[in-house]
Amino acid sequence: MAINKFMRLALKVLSYPDIDIRKTYPLERSIRYLRPPALLPKNRWRDHMILSDGREILTRIYSPMDDAGMDTLLFFHGGGWVTESIDTYNKVCYALACATRSCVVSVEYRLAPEYPFPQGLEDCYAAARELILRPAGFGFKAAGRVTLIGDSAGGNLAAAVSLMARDQGEFCIPRQILIYPATAADHSAASPYPSIRENGSDYLLTAKRICEYIDLYKRSDQDLQSPYFAPLLAQDFANQPDTLVITAEYDPLRDEGEAYARQLRDAGNRVTVYRMKDALHGFMGLGTGYVHVRRAHALINSFLSGRDRDESAGQLA
């Protein structure tokens, strides 16, 4: 659906320019967690706890209806590293499992500001390590082909885990899917990415709110120089997984997500990029009744099957 002038006006009103998430995040969490959880078939999901450095990390495993998948998707949810949870992402993850006919493992990583960078990232890295090296602990005979996937802050975490896995050499990640990911550290008016200014005030997620999320996530300004905090800061983009990047046309994070894809491609990695026309940040949460979600599922299936090697429609140069 194209965004007409009436929708633009409504979006501007709903962008809440005067609310400071640094002060209101406890209330926002409470409101989100009050939503009734998505009703899922009881035999299609189960919780599993992993242990890392004496700390328990909750994961939730979703199975497709026909159990036909050969893939396992390790999912990191969005929410600015501050809000959202595996509960609020039930619908997203189960829909993804059914659409891809794959198992989806969602990670309940620790949230900022109570647990600032890099603690949530460490949880995601630990989950990836356990799934890839010890799949039997998740109840799998084998994990199949593992793909990291995340949206927004979760896309940031997926990219950071891939960089960290390469640098530490403990395991290999074959593929990653980054959905409207945050990859930069600066979202002020000085940002080099035009989408911050073009889409940064009237399309629900604002540049101001991104800056506030960054403030909650970081421990200090030194974190703003870390490629694990902002993957675009990496000095070396080589030896990264095959990558699918999906961005949204009216998203302030659009250009930095596409810039990250170009860096990966220029370093010799196989990368597919798709800009979702007329889409806003966060569209994956809308449900399969929306064309953007169905299109994203189709893109993900093409990527998982390898068909995207021969498909160029919608990709960016």
Short mmCIF file of C-alpha atoms in Angstrom, two decimals:
data_model
loop_
_atom_site.label_atom_id
_atom_site.label_comp_id
_atom_site.label_asym_id
_atom_site.label_seq_id
_atom_site.Cartn_x
_atom_site.Cartn_y
_atom_site.Cartn_z
CA MET A 1 0.00 0.00 0.00
CA ALA A 2 1.41 3.40 -0.96
CA ILE A 3 1.72 6.00 1.77
CA ASN A 4 -0.69 8.81 0.86
CA LYS A 5 -0.94 12.25 2.46
CA PHE A 6 -3.55 11.15 4.99
CA MET A 7 -1.43 8.22 6.11
CA ARG A 8 1.59 10.51 6.37
CA LEU A 9 -0.34 12.80 8.69
CA ALA A 10 -1.41 9.87 10.87
CA LEU A 11 2.15 8.55 11.01
CA LYS A 12 3.44 11.97 12.04
CA VAL A 13 0.97 12.09 14.93
CA LEU A 14 1.90 8.55 16.01
CA SER A 15 5.65 9.26 15.99
CA TYR A 16 5.44 10.83 19.48
CA PRO A 17 8.26 13.37 19.05
CA ASP A 18 8.10 14.61 22.66
CA ILE A 19 8.45 11.24 24.42
CA ASP A 20 11.94 10.38 25.72
CA ILE A 21 12.36 6.60 25.75
CA ARG A 22 15.25 6.98 28.19
CA LYS A 23 12.67 8.01 30.79
CA THR A 24 9.66 5.99 29.67
CA TYR A 25 11.15 2.61 28.70
CA PRO A 26 9.80 0.83 31.85
CA LEU A 27 6.27 1.96 30.96
CA GLU A 28 6.73 0.99 27.31
CA ARG A 29 7.91 -2.46 28.35
CA SER A 30 4.91 -2.86 30.62
CA ILE A 31 2.49 -1.90 27.87
CA ARG A 32 4.09 -4.29 25.40
CA TYR A 33 4.15 -7.16 27.88
CA LEU A 34 0.47 -6.61 28.72
CA ARG A 35 -0.52 -7.66 25.23
CA PRO A 36 -2.07 -11.13 25.28
CA PRO A 37 0.50 -13.60 23.90
CA ALA A 38 -0.13 -15.08 20.49
CA LEU A 39 -2.03 -18.37 20.74
CA LEU A 40 0.15 -21.04 19.17
CA PRO A 41 -0.40 -24.80 18.82
CA LYS A 42 0.98 -26.35 22.00
CA ASN A 43 3.00 -28.97 20.15
CA ARG A 44 4.68 -26.38 17.92
CA TRP A 45 6.84 -24.58 20.45
CA ARG A 46 8.88 -25.34 23.56
CA ASP A 47 11.24 -23.46 25.84
CA HIS A 48 14.85 -24.50 26.30
CA MET A 49 17.43 -23.10 28.72
CA ILE A 50 21.12 -22.96 27.87
CA LEU A 51 23.92 -22.33 30.35
CA SER A 52 26.77 -19.94 29.61
CA ASP A 53 29.35 -18.83 32.19
CA GLY A 54 27.00 -19.92 34.96
CA ARG A 55 24.14 -17.86 33.52
CA GLU A 56 20.91 -19.27 32.15
CA ILE A 57 19.68 -17.98 28.79
CA LEU A 58 16.10 -18.75 27.78
CA THR A 59 15.42 -19.76 24.19
CA ARG A 60 12.12 -20.68 22.54
CA ILE A 61 12.01 -23.24 19.74
CA TYR A 62 9.25 -23.03 17.11
CA SER A 63 8.55 -25.92 14.72
CA PRO A 64 6.78 -25.68 11.35
CA MET A 65 3.48 -27.46 10.87
CA ASP A 66 4.88 -30.20 8.66
CA ASP A 67 8.34 -30.66 10.24
CA ALA A 68 9.78 -30.65 6.74
CA GLY A 69 12.48 -28.02 7.12
CA MET A 70 16.20 -28.62 6.76
CA ASP A 71 17.14 -25.25 8.23
CA THR A 72 17.43 -23.81 11.72
CA LEU A 73 17.01 -20.05 12.11
CA LEU A 74 18.52 -18.46 15.24
CA PHE A 75 16.41 -15.36 15.82
CA PHE A 76 17.32 -12.18 17.74
CA HIS A 77 14.36 -9.87 18.32
CA GLY A 78 14.26 -6.12 17.85
CA GLY A 79 13.21 -3.40 20.28
CA GLY A 80 16.21 -1.10 20.44
CA TRP A 81 18.10 -3.48 22.76
CA VAL A 82 15.70 -2.16 25.44
CA THR A 83 12.13 -3.37 24.87
CA GLU A 84 10.48 -6.49 23.41
CA SER A 85 11.06 -10.14 24.32
CA ILE A 86 10.57 -13.65 23.01
CA ASP A 87 6.98 -13.40 24.27
CA THR A 88 6.17 -10.29 22.25
CA TYR A 89 7.79 -11.91 19.20
CA ASN A 90 5.83 -15.18 19.40
CA LYS A 91 3.71 -14.36 16.36
CA VAL A 92 6.67 -13.20 14.28
CA CYS A 93 8.77 -16.28 15.00
CA TYR A 94 6.00 -18.83 14.55
CA ALA A 95 4.95 -17.23 11.26
CA LEU A 96 8.58 -17.37 10.16
CA ALA A 97 8.83 -21.07 11.09
CA CYS A 98 5.70 -21.91 9.10
CA ALA A 99 6.61 -19.78 6.08
CA THR A 100 10.14 -21.21 5.81
CA ARG A 101 9.27 -24.74 7.01
CA SER A 102 12.23 -24.41 9.37
CA CYS A 103 12.86 -24.53 13.10
CA VAL A 104 13.22 -21.07 14.62
CA VAL A 105 15.15 -20.64 17.88
CA SER A 106 14.41 -17.27 19.52
CA VAL A 107 16.80 -15.89 22.16
CA GLU A 108 15.78 -14.00 25.31
CA TYR A 109 18.93 -11.89 25.55
CA ARG A 110 19.48 -9.45 28.40
CA LEU A 111 18.14 -5.94 27.83
CA ALA A 112 19.67 -2.52 28.37
CA PRO A 113 19.94 -0.31 30.33
CA GLU A 114 20.01 -2.83 33.19
CA TYR A 115 22.40 -4.94 31.11
CA PRO A 116 24.21 -2.61 28.69
CA PHE A 117 26.50 -3.55 25.81
CA PRO A 118 27.97 -6.12 25.40
CA GLN A 119 25.87 -8.29 27.72
CA GLY A 120 22.93 -8.88 25.38
CA LEU A 121 25.40 -9.56 22.56
CA GLU A 122 27.22 -12.09 24.73
CA ASP A 123 23.93 -13.97 25.23
CA CYS A 124 23.32 -14.07 21.49
CA TYR A 125 26.87 -15.25 20.81
CA ALA A 126 26.52 -17.97 23.46
CA ALA A 127 23.26 -19.16 21.91
CA ALA A 128 24.87 -19.34 18.45
CA ARG A 129 27.86 -21.25 19.83
CA GLU A 130 25.66 -23.77 21.63
CA LEU A 131 23.33 -24.31 18.67
CA ILE A 132 26.15 -24.81 16.16
CA LEU A 133 28.54 -26.84 18.33
CA ARG A 134 26.07 -28.74 20.54
CA PRO A 135 22.72 -29.05 18.72
CA ALA A 136 21.79 -32.15 20.76
CA GLY A 137 21.35 -29.85 23.75
CA PHE A 138 18.41 -28.27 21.91
CA GLY A 139 16.90 -31.66 21.18
CA PHE A 140 18.16 -31.73 17.57
CA LYS A 141 20.00 -34.71 16.11
CA ALA A 142 21.68 -32.03 14.02
CA ALA A 143 20.93 -28.34 13.70
CA GLY A 144 20.87 -28.50 9.91
CA ARG A 145 21.93 -25.39 8.10
CA VAL A 146 22.04 -22.63 10.73
CA THR A 147 21.15 -19.07 9.75
CA LEU A 148 21.33 -16.06 12.05
CA ILE A 149 18.37 -13.73 11.63
CA GLY A 150 17.29 -10.56 13.41
CA ASP A 151 15.30 -7.40 12.85
CA SER A 152 16.34 -3.88 13.82
CA ALA A 153 18.43 -4.18 17.01
CA GLY A 154 18.27 -7.93 16.43
CA GLY A 155 19.79 -7.40 12.99
CA ASN A 156 22.57 -5.43 14.67
CA LEU A 157 23.15 -8.34 17.06
CA ALA A 158 23.19 -10.91 14.24
CA ALA A 159 25.80 -8.90 12.33
CA ALA A 160 27.88 -8.44 15.49
CA VAL A 161 27.72 -12.16 16.34
CA SER A 162 28.96 -12.97 12.83
CA LEU A 163 31.90 -10.58 13.19
CA MET A 164 32.68 -11.93 16.65
CA ALA A 165 32.51 -15.55 15.48
CA ARG A 166 35.01 -14.84 12.71
CA ASP A 167 37.34 -12.97 15.08
CA GLN A 168 37.25 -15.58 17.84
CA GLY A 169 37.32 -18.61 15.55
CA GLU A 170 35.19 -20.89 17.77
CA PHE A 171 32.61 -21.75 15.11
CA CYS A 172 31.52 -20.83 11.61
CA ILE A 173 28.24 -19.11 10.70
CA PRO A 174 27.20 -19.97 7.13
CA ARG A 175 24.39 -17.44 6.60
CA GLN A 176 22.75 -14.38 8.11
CA ILE A 177 19.55 -12.43 7.42
CA LEU A 178 19.51 -8.80 8.54
CA ILE A 179 16.10 -7.12 8.48
CA TYR A 180 16.22 -3.30 8.62
CA PRO A 181 19.33 -3.58 10.83
CA ALA A 182 20.98 -0.85 12.89
CA THR A 183 24.62 -0.87 11.82
CA ALA A 184 25.93 2.65 12.60
CA ALA A 185 26.62 4.51 15.84
CA ASP A 186 25.67 8.08 14.83
CA HIS A 187 22.02 8.84 14.09
CA SER A 188 22.20 12.59 14.63
CA ALA A 189 21.80 15.24 11.94
CA ALA A 190 25.51 14.75 11.25
CA SER A 191 24.94 11.19 10.04
CA PRO A 192 26.32 10.53 6.54
CA TYR A 193 23.14 8.57 5.66
CA PRO A 194 20.34 10.63 4.04
CA SER A 195 17.57 8.32 5.30
CA ILE A 196 18.21 9.58 8.84
CA ARG A 197 17.10 13.04 7.71
CA GLU A 198 14.54 11.98 5.08
CA ASN A 199 12.72 9.45 7.30
CA GLY A 200 13.85 10.44 10.77
CA SER A 201 10.85 12.35 12.10
CA ASP A 202 7.47 11.24 10.75
CA TYR A 203 7.56 7.45 10.21
CA LEU A 204 7.04 5.97 13.71
CA LEU A 205 10.70 5.17 14.43
CA THR A 206 12.43 8.53 14.67
CA ALA A 207 16.11 9.47 14.58
CA LYS A 208 15.63 10.97 18.02
CA ARG A 209 14.38 7.68 19.42
CA ILE A 210 17.25 5.76 17.85
CA CYS A 211 19.70 8.11 19.57
CA GLU A 212 17.90 7.51 22.87
CA TYR A 213 18.09 3.73 22.39
CA ILE A 214 21.81 4.07 21.67
CA ASP A 215 22.24 6.06 24.91
CA LEU A 216 20.51 3.28 26.86
CA TYR A 217 22.48 0.49 25.18
CA LYS A 218 26.01 1.88 25.54
CA ARG A 219 28.09 1.81 28.72
CA SER A 220 30.14 4.82 27.68
CA ASP A 221 31.04 6.74 24.56
CA GLN A 222 33.94 4.30 24.01
CA ASP A 223 31.41 1.69 22.94
CA LEU A 224 30.50 3.90 19.98
CA GLN A 225 33.86 2.95 18.43
CA SER A 226 33.34 -0.81 18.64
CA PRO A 227 32.39 -2.78 15.51
CA TYR A 228 30.44 -5.14 17.78
CA PHE A 229 28.33 -2.12 18.79
CA ALA A 230 28.11 -0.64 15.27
CA PRO A 231 29.14 -3.23 12.65
CA LEU A 232 29.79 -0.56 9.98
CA LEU A 233 32.87 0.42 12.02
CA ALA A 234 34.59 -2.91 11.30
CA GLN A 235 38.04 -2.60 9.74
CA ASP A 236 37.65 -5.96 8.00
CA PHE A 237 34.44 -7.22 6.36
CA ALA A 238 35.94 -10.35 4.83
CA ASN A 239 34.95 -13.93 5.64
CA GLN A 240 31.41 -13.11 6.62
CA PRO A 241 28.37 -15.34 6.07
CA ASP A 242 26.27 -15.34 2.95
CA THR A 243 23.93 -12.44 3.70
CA LEU A 244 20.42 -11.26 2.93
CA VAL A 245 19.67 -7.64 3.89
CA ILE A 246 16.07 -6.40 3.76
CA THR A 247 15.50 -2.68 4.29
CA ALA A 248 12.34 -0.55 4.36
CA GLU A 249 11.80 2.45 2.10
CA TYR A 250 10.53 4.80 4.84
CA ASP A 251 12.98 3.78 7.56
CA PRO A 252 15.67 6.04 9.04
CA LEU A 253 17.94 2.95 9.23
CA ARG A 254 17.51 2.18 5.52
CA ASP A 255 20.76 3.62 4.19
CA GLU A 256 23.06 2.25 6.88
CA GLY A 257 21.65 -1.24 6.35
CA GLU A 258 22.32 -0.96 2.63
CA ALA A 259 25.77 0.52 3.30
CA TYR A 260 26.61 -2.52 5.41
CA ALA A 261 25.52 -4.79 2.58
CA ARG A 262 27.83 -2.92 0.18
CA GLN A 263 30.76 -3.26 2.58
CA LEU A 264 30.18 -7.00 2.83
CA ARG A 265 29.85 -7.35 -0.94
CA ASP A 266 32.97 -5.25 -1.63
CA ALA A 267 34.90 -7.55 0.73
CA GLY A 268 34.01 -10.55 -1.43
CA ASN A 269 31.03 -11.95 0.45
CA ARG A 270 27.85 -13.13 -1.28
CA VAL A 271 25.15 -10.57 -0.49
CA THR A 272 21.55 -10.04 -1.59
CA VAL A 273 19.88 -6.70 -0.80
CA TYR A 274 16.21 -5.83 -1.14
CA ARG A 275 14.54 -2.50 -0.33
CA MET A 276 10.88 -3.06 0.58
CA LYS A 277 8.85 -0.43 -1.26
CA ASP A 278 6.35 1.64 0.78
CA ALA A 279 7.39 -0.16 3.98
CA LEU A 280 8.06 1.26 7.44
CA HIS A 281 10.53 0.10 10.05
CA GLY A 282 9.09 -2.79 12.05
CA PHE A 283 6.81 -4.15 9.33
CA MET A 284 7.65 -7.78 10.21
CA GLY A 285 5.43 -7.45 13.28
CA LEU A 286 2.31 -6.78 11.21
CA GLY A 287 1.46 -10.40 10.47
CA THR A 288 1.08 -12.46 7.32
CA GLY A 289 -2.05 -10.57 6.24
CA TYR A 290 0.28 -7.80 5.05
CA VAL A 291 1.98 -7.95 1.69
CA HIS A 292 5.34 -6.74 3.04
CA VAL A 293 5.52 -9.66 5.46
CA ARG A 294 4.60 -12.19 2.79
CA ARG A 295 7.15 -10.67 0.44
CA ALA A 296 9.84 -10.83 3.13
CA HIS A 297 9.03 -14.48 3.76
CA ALA A 298 9.36 -15.15 0.02
CA LEU A 299 12.73 -13.38 -0.08
CA ILE A 300 13.93 -15.38 2.91
CA ASN A 301 12.85 -18.64 1.27
CA SER A 302 14.68 -17.72 -1.94
CA PHE A 303 17.80 -16.95 0.07
CA LEU A 304 17.63 -20.15 2.11
CA SER A 305 17.15 -22.26 -1.02
CA GLY A 306 19.87 -20.47 -2.98
CA ARG A 307 17.45 -19.25 -5.64
CA ASP A 308 18.41 -15.63 -4.94
CA ARG A 309 21.70 -16.29 -6.77
CA ASP A 310 19.73 -16.08 -10.00
CA GLU A 311 17.11 -13.51 -9.00
CA SER A 312 17.93 -9.83 -9.34
CA ALA A 313 14.52 -8.16 -9.24
CA GLY A 314 14.33 -5.64 -6.42
CA GLN A 315 18.00 -5.88 -5.53
CA LEU A 316 20.19 -2.82 -5.22
CA ALA A 317 23.40 -2.32 -7.12
#
